[in-house]
mmCIF file of N, CA and C in Angstrom:
data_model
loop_
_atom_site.group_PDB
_atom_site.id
_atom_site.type_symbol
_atom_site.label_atom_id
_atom_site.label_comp_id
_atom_site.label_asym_id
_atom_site.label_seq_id
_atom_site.Cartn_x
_atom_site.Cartn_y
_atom_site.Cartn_z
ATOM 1 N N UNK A 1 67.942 206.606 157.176
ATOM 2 C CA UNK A 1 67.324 206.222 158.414
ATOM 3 C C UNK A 1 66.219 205.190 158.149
ATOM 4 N N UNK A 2 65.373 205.474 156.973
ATOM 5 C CA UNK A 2 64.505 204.374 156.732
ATOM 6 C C UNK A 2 64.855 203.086 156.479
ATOM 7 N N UNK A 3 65.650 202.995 155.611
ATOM 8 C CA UNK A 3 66.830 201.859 155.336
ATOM 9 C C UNK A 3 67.194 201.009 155.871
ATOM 10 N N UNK A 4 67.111 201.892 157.364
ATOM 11 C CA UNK A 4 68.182 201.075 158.734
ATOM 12 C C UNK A 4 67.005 200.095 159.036
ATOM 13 N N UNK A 5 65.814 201.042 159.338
ATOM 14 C CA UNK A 5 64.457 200.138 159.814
ATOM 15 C C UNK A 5 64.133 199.564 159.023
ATOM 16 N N UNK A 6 64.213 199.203 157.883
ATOM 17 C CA UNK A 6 63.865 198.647 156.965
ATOM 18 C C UNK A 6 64.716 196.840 157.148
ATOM 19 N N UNK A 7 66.086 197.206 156.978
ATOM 20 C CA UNK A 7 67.072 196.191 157.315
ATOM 21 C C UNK A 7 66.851 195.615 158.488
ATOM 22 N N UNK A 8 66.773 196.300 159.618
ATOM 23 C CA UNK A 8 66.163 195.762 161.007
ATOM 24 C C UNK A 8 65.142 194.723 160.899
ATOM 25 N N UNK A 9 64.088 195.356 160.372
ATOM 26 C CA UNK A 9 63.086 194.812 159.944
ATOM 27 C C UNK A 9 63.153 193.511 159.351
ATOM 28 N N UNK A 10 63.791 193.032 158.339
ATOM 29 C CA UNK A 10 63.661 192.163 157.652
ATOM 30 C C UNK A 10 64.791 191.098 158.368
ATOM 31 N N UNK A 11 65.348 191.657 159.204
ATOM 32 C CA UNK A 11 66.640 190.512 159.794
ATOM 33 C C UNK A 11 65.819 189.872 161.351
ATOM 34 N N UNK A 12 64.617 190.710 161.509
ATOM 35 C CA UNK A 12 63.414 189.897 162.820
ATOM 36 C C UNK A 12 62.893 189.100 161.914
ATOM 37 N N UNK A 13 62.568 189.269 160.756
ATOM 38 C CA UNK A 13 61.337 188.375 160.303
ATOM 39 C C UNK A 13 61.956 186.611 160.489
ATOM 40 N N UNK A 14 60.658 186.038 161.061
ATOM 41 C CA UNK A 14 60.716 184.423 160.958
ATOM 42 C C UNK A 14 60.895 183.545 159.558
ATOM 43 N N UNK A 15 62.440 182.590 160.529
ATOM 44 C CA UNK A 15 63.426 181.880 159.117
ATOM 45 C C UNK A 15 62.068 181.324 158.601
ATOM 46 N N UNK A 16 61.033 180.844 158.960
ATOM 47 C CA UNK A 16 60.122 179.315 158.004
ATOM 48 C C UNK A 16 58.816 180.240 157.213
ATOM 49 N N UNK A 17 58.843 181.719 157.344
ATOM 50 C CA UNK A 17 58.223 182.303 156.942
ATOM 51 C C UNK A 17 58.336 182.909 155.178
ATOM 52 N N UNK A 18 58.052 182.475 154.564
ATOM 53 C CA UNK A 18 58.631 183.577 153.197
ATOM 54 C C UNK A 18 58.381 184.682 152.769
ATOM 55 N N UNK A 19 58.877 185.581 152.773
ATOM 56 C CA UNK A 19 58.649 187.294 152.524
ATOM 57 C C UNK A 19 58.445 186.950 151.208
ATOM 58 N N UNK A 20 56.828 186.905 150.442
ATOM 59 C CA UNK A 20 56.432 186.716 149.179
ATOM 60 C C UNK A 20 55.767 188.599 148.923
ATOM 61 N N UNK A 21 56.270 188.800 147.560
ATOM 62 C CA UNK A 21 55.774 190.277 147.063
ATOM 63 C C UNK A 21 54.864 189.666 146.079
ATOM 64 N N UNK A 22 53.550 190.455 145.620
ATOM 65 C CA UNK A 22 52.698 190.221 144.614
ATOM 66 C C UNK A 22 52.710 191.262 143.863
ATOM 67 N N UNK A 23 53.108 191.976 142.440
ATOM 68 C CA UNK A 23 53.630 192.565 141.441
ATOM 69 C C UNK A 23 52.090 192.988 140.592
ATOM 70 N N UNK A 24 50.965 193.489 140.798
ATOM 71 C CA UNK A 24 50.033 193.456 139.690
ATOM 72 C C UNK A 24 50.416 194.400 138.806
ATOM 73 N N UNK A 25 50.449 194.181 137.487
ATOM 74 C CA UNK A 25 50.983 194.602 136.280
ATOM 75 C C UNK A 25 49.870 194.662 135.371
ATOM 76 N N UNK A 26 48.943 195.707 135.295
ATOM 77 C CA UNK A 26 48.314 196.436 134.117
ATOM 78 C C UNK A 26 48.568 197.208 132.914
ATOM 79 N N UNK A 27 49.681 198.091 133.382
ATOM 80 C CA UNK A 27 49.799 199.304 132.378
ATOM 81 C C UNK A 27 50.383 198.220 130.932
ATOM 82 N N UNK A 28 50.210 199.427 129.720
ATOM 83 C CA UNK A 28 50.784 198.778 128.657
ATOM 84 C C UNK A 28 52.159 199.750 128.331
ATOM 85 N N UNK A 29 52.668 200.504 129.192
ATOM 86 C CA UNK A 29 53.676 201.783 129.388
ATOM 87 C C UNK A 29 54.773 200.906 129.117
ATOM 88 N N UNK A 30 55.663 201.019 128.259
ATOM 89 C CA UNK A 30 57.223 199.905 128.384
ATOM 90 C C UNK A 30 58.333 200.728 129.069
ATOM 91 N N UNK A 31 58.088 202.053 129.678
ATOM 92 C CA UNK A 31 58.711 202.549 130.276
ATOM 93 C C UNK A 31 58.907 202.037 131.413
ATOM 94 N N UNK A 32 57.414 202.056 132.108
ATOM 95 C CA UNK A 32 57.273 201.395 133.585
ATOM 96 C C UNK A 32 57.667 199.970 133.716
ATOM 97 N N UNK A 33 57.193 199.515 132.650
ATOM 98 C CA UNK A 33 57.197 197.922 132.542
ATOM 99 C C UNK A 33 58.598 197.679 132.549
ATOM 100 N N UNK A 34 59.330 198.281 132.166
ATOM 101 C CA UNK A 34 61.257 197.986 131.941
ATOM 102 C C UNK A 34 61.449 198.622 132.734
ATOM 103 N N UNK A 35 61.501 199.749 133.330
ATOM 104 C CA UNK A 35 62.165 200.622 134.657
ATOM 105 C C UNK A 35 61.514 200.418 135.791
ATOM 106 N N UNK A 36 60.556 200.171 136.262
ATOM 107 C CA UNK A 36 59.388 199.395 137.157
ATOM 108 C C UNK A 36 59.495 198.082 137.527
ATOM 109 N N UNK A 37 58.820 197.592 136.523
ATOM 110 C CA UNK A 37 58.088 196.088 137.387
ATOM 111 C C UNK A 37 59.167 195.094 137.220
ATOM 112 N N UNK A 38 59.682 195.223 135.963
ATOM 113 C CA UNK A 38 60.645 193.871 135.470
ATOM 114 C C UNK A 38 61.674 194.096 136.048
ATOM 115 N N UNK A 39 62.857 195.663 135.967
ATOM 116 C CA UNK A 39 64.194 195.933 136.808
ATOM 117 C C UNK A 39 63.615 195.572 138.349
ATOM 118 N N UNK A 40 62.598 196.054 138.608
ATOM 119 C CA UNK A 40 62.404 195.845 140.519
ATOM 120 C C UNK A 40 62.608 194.322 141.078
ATOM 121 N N UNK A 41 61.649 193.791 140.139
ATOM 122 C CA UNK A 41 61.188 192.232 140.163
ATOM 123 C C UNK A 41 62.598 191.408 140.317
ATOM 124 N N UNK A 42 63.213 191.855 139.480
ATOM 125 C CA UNK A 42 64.557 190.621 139.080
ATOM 126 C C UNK A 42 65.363 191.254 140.115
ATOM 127 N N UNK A 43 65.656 192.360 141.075
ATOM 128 C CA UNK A 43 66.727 193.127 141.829
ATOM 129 C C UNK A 43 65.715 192.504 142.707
ATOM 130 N N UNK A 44 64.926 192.321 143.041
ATOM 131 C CA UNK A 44 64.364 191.580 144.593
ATOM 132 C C UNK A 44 64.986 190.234 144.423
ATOM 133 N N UNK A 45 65.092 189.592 143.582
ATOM 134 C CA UNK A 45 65.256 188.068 143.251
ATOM 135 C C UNK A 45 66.895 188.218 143.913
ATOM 136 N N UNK A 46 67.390 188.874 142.861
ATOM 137 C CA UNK A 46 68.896 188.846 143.310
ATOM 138 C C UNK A 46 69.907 189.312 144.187
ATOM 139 N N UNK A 47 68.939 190.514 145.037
ATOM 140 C CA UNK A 47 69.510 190.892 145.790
ATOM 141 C C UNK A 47 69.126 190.161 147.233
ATOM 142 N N UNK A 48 67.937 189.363 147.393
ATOM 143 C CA UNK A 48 67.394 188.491 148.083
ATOM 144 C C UNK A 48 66.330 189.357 149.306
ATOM 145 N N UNK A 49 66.059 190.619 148.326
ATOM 146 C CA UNK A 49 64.696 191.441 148.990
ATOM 147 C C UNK A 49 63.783 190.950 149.376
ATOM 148 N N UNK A 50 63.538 189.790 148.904
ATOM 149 C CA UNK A 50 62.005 188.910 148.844
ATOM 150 C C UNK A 50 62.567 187.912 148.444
ATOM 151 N N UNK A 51 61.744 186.596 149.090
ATOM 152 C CA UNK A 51 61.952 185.292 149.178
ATOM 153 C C UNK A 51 61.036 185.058 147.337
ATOM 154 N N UNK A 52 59.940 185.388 147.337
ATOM 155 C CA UNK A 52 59.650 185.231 146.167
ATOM 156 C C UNK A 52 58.426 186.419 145.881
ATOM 157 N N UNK A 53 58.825 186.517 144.256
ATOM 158 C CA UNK A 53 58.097 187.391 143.629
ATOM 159 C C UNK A 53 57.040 186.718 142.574
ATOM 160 N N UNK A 54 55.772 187.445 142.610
ATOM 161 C CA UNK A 54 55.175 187.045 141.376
ATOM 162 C C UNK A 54 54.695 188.140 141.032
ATOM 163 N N UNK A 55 54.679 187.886 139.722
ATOM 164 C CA UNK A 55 54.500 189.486 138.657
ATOM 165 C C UNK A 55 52.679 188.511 137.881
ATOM 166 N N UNK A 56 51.740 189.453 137.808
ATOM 167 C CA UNK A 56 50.425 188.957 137.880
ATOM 168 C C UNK A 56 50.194 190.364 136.866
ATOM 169 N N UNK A 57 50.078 189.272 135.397
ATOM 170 C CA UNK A 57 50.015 190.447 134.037
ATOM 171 C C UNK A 57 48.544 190.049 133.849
ATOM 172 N N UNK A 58 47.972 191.244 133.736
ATOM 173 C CA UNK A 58 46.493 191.770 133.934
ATOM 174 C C UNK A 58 46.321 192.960 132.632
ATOM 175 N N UNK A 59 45.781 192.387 131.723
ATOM 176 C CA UNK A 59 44.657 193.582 130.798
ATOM 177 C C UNK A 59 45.912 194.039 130.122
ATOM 178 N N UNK A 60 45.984 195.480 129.664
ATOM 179 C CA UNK A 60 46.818 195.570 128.920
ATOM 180 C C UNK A 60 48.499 195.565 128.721
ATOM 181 N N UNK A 61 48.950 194.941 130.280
ATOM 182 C CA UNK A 61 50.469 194.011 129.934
ATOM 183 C C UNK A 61 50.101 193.390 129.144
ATOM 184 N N UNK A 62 49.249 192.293 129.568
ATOM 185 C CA UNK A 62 49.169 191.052 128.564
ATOM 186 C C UNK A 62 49.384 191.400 127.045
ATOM 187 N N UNK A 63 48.984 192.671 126.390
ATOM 188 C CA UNK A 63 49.247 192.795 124.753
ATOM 189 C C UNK A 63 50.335 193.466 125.225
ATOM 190 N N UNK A 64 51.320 193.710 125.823
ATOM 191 C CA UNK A 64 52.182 194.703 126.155
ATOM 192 C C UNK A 64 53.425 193.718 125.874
ATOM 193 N N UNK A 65 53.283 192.399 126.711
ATOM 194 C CA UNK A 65 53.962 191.082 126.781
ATOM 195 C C UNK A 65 54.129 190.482 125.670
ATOM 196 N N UNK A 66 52.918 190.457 124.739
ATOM 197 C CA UNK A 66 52.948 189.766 123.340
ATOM 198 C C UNK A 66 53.727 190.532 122.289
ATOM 199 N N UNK A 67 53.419 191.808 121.997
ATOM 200 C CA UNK A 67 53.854 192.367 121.113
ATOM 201 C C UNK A 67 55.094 193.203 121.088
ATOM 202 N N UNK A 68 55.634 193.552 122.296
ATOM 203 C CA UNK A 68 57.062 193.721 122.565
ATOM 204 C C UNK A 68 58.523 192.541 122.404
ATOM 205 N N UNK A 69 59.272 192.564 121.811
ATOM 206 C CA UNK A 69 60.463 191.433 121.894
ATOM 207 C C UNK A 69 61.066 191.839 122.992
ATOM 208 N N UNK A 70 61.196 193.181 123.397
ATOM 209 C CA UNK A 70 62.543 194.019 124.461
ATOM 210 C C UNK A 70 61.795 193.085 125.846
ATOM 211 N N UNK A 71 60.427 193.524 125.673
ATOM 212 C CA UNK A 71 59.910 192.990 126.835
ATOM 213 C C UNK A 71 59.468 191.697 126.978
ATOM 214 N N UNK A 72 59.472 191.134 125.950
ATOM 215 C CA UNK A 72 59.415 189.197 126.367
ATOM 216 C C UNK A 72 60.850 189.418 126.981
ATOM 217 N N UNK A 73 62.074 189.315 125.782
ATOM 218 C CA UNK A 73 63.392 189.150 126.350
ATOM 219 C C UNK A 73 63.960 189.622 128.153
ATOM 220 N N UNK A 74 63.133 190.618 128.295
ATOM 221 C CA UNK A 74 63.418 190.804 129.696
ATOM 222 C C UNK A 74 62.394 190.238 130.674
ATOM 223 N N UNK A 75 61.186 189.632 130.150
ATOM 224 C CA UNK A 75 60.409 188.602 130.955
ATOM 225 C C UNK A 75 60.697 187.595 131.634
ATOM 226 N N UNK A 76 61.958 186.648 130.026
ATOM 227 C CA UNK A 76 62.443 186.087 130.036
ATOM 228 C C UNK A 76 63.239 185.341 130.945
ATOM 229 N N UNK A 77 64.572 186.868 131.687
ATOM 230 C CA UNK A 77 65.562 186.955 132.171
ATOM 231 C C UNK A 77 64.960 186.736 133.676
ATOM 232 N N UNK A 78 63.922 187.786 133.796
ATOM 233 C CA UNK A 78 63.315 187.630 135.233
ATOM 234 C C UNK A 78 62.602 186.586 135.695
ATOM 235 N N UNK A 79 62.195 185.630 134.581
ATOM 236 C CA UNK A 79 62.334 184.589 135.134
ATOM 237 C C UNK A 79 63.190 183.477 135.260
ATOM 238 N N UNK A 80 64.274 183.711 134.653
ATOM 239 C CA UNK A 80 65.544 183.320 135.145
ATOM 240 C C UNK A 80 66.248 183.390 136.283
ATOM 241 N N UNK A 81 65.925 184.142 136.904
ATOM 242 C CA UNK A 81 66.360 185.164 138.276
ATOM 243 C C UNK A 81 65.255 184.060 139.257
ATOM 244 N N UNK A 82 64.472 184.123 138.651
ATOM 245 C CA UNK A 82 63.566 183.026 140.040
ATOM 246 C C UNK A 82 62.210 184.084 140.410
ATOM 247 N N UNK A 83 61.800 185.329 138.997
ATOM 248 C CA UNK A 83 60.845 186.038 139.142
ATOM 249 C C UNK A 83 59.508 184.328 138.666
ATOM 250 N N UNK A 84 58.425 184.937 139.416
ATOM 251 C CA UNK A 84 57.004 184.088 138.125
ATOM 252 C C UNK A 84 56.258 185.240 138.081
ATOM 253 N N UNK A 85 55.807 184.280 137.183
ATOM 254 C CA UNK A 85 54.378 185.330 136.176
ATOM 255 C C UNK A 85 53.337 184.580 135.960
ATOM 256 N N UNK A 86 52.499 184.816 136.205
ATOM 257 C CA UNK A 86 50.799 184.454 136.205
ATOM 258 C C UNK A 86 50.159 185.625 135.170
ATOM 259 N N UNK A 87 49.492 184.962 134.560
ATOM 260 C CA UNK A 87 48.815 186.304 133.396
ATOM 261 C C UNK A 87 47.222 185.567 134.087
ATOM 262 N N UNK A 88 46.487 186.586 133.795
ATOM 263 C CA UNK A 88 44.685 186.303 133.742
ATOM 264 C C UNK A 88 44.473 185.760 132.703
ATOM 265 N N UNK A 89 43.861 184.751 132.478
ATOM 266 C CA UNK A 89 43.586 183.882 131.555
ATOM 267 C C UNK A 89 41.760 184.284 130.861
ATOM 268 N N UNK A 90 41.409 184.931 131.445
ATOM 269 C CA UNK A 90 40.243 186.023 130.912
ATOM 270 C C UNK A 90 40.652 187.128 129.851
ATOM 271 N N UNK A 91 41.744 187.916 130.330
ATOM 272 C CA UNK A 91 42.235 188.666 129.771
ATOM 273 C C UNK A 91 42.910 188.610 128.638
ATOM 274 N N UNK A 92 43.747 187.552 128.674
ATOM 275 C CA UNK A 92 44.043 187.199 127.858
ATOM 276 C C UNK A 92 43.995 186.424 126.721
ATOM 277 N N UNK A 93 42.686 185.210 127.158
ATOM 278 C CA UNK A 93 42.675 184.606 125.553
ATOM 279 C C UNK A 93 41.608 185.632 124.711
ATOM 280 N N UNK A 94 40.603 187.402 125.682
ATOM 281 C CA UNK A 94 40.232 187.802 125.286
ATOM 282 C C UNK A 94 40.700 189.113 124.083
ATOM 283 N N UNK A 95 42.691 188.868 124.020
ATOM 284 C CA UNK A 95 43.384 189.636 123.333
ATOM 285 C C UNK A 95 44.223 188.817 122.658
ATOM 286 N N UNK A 96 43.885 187.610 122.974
ATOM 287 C CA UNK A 96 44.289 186.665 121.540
ATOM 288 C C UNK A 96 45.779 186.878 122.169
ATOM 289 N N UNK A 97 46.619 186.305 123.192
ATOM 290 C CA UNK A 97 47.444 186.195 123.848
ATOM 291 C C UNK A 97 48.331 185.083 124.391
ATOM 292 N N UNK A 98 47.109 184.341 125.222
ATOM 293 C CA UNK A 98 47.497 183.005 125.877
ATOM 294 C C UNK A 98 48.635 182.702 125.413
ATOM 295 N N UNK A 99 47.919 182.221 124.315
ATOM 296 C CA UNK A 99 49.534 180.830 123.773
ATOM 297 C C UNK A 99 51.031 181.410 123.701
ATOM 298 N N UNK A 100 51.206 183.304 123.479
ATOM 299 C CA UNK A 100 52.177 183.510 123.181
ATOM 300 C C UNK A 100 52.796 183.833 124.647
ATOM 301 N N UNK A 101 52.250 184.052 125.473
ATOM 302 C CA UNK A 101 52.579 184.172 126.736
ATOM 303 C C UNK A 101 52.938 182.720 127.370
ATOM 304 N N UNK A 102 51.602 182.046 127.162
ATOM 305 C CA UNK A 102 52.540 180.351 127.933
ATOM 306 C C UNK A 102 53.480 180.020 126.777
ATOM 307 N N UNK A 103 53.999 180.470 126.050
ATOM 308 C CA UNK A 103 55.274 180.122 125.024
ATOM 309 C C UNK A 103 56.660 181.062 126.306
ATOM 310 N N UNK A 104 56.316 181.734 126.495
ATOM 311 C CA UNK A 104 57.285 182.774 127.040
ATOM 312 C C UNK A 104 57.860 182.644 128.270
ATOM 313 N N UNK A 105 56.770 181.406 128.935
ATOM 314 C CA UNK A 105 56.794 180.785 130.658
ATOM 315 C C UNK A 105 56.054 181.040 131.652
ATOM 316 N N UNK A 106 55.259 182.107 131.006
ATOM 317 C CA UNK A 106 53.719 182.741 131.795
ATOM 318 C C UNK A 106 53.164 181.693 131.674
ATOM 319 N N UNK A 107 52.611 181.368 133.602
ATOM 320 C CA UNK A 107 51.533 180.284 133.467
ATOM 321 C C UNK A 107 50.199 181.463 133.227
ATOM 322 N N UNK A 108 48.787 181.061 132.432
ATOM 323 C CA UNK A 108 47.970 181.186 131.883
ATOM 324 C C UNK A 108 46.322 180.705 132.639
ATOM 325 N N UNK A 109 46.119 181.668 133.798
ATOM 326 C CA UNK A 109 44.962 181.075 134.677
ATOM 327 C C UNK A 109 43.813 181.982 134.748
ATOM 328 N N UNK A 110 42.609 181.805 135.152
ATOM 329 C CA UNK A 110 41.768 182.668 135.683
ATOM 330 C C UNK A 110 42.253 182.810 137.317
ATOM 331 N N UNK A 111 42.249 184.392 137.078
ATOM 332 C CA UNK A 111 43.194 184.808 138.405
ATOM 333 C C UNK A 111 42.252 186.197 139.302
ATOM 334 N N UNK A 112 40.862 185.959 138.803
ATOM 335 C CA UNK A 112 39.870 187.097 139.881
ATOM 336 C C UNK A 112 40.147 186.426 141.080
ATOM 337 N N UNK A 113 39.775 185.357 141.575
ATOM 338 C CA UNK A 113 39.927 184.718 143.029
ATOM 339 C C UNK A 113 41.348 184.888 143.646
ATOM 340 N N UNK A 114 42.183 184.830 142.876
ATOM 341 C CA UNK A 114 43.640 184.468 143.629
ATOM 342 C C UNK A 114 43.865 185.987 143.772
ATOM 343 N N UNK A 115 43.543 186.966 143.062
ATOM 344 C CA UNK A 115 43.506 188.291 143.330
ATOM 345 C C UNK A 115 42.894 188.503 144.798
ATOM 346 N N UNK A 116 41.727 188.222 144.860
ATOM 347 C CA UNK A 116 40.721 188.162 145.674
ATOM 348 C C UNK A 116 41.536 187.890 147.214
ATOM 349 N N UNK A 117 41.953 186.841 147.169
ATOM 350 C CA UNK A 117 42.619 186.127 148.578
ATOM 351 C C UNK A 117 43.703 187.004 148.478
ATOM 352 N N UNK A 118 44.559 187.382 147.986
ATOM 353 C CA UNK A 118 45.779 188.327 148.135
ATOM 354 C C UNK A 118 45.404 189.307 148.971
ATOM 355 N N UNK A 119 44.493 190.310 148.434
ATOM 356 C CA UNK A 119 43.838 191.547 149.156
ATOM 357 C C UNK A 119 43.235 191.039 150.034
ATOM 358 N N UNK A 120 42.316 190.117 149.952
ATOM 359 C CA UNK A 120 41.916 189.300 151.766
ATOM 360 C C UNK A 120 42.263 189.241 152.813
ATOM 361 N N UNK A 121 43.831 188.546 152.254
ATOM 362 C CA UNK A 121 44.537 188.354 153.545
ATOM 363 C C UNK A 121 45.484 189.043 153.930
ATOM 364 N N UNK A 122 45.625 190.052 153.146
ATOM 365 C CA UNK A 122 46.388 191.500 153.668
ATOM 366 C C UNK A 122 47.509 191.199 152.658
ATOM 367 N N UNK A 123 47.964 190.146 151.908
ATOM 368 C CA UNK A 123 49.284 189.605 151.431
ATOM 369 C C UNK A 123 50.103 191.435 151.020
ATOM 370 N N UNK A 124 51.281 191.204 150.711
ATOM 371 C CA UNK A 124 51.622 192.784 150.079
ATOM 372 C C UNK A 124 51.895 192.520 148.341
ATOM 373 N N UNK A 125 51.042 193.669 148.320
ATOM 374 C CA UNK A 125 51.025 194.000 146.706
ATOM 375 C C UNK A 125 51.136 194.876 146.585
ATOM 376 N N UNK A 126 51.764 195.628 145.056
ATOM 377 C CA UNK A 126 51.808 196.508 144.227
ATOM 378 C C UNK A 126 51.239 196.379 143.253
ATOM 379 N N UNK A 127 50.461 197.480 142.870
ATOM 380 C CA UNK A 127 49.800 197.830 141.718
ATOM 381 C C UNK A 127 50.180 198.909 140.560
ATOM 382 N N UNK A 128 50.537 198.621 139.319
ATOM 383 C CA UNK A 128 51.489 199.355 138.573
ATOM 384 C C UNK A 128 50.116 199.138 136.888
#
C-alpha cells in the first residue's frame, strides 16, 4: 500500500524539477557501506528512483574509501551508474586521503556550507 503512494507520488512530481537524494556517509562499517549506501545509491541510479544522487563521504568513510579495494571498486561502479561523490576536504586531507580519493573520482571540497544549505532548504537527506 505504501508503494502504491509512493509510485503515485513520484508520477505527480514536476517534469523540469529533479528528484535529487543527498547520501551523507560517515560510518567506517563496510557492511553498511556495501549493503547501504553504495547498493542503494547505484539501484536509485538505475532503477531511475532519483534523478540524481550524491553520496557526501564525511570523517571516517573517507579512511573507509582509502583503505578498502572492495569499496573503491564499488565506488567506482556507482559512479558509473551516474552516482557522485563529494568527500569533505577538511576531513580528509586531515586523514591523509585527498589524493587517493580524487584518484578514485571523488571530487575533494570543503563541504560544512553545502551541508549547511542542504538542511536549510529542507533538500532530502540521509544520514548513515
Amino acid at each position: 500500500m505504501i508503494i502504491n503512494k509512493i509510485r503515485g507520488a513520484s508520477a505527480e512530481k514536476e517534469d523540469n524539477m529533479a528528484q535529487k537524494l543527498y547520501i551523507l556517509w560517515t560510518t567506517d562499517n563496510q557492511i553498511t557501506a556495501e549493503k547501504m549506501v553504495l547498493m542503494y545509491s547505484q539501484n536509485c541510479m538505475l532503477k531511475h528512483w532519483w534523478d540524481e544522487v550524491t553520496i557526501i563521504i564525511w570523517g571516517a568513510s573517507a579512511q573507509l574509501a582509502n583503505d578498502n579495494p572492495m569499496i573503491q571498486e564499488k565506488i567506482k561502479m556507482a559512479i558509473h551508474t551516474g552516482v557522485k561523490f563529494i568527500a569533505c576536504k577538511g576531513c580528509s586531507d586531515q586523514l591523509n586521503v585527498s589524493d587517493k580519493l580524487s584518484e578514485l573520482g571523488v571530487e575533494v571540497v570543503y563541504w560544512g556550507h553545502g551541508l549547511t544549505e542542504i538542511i536549510q532548504n529542507g533538500e532530502k537527506l540521509i544520514t548513515i
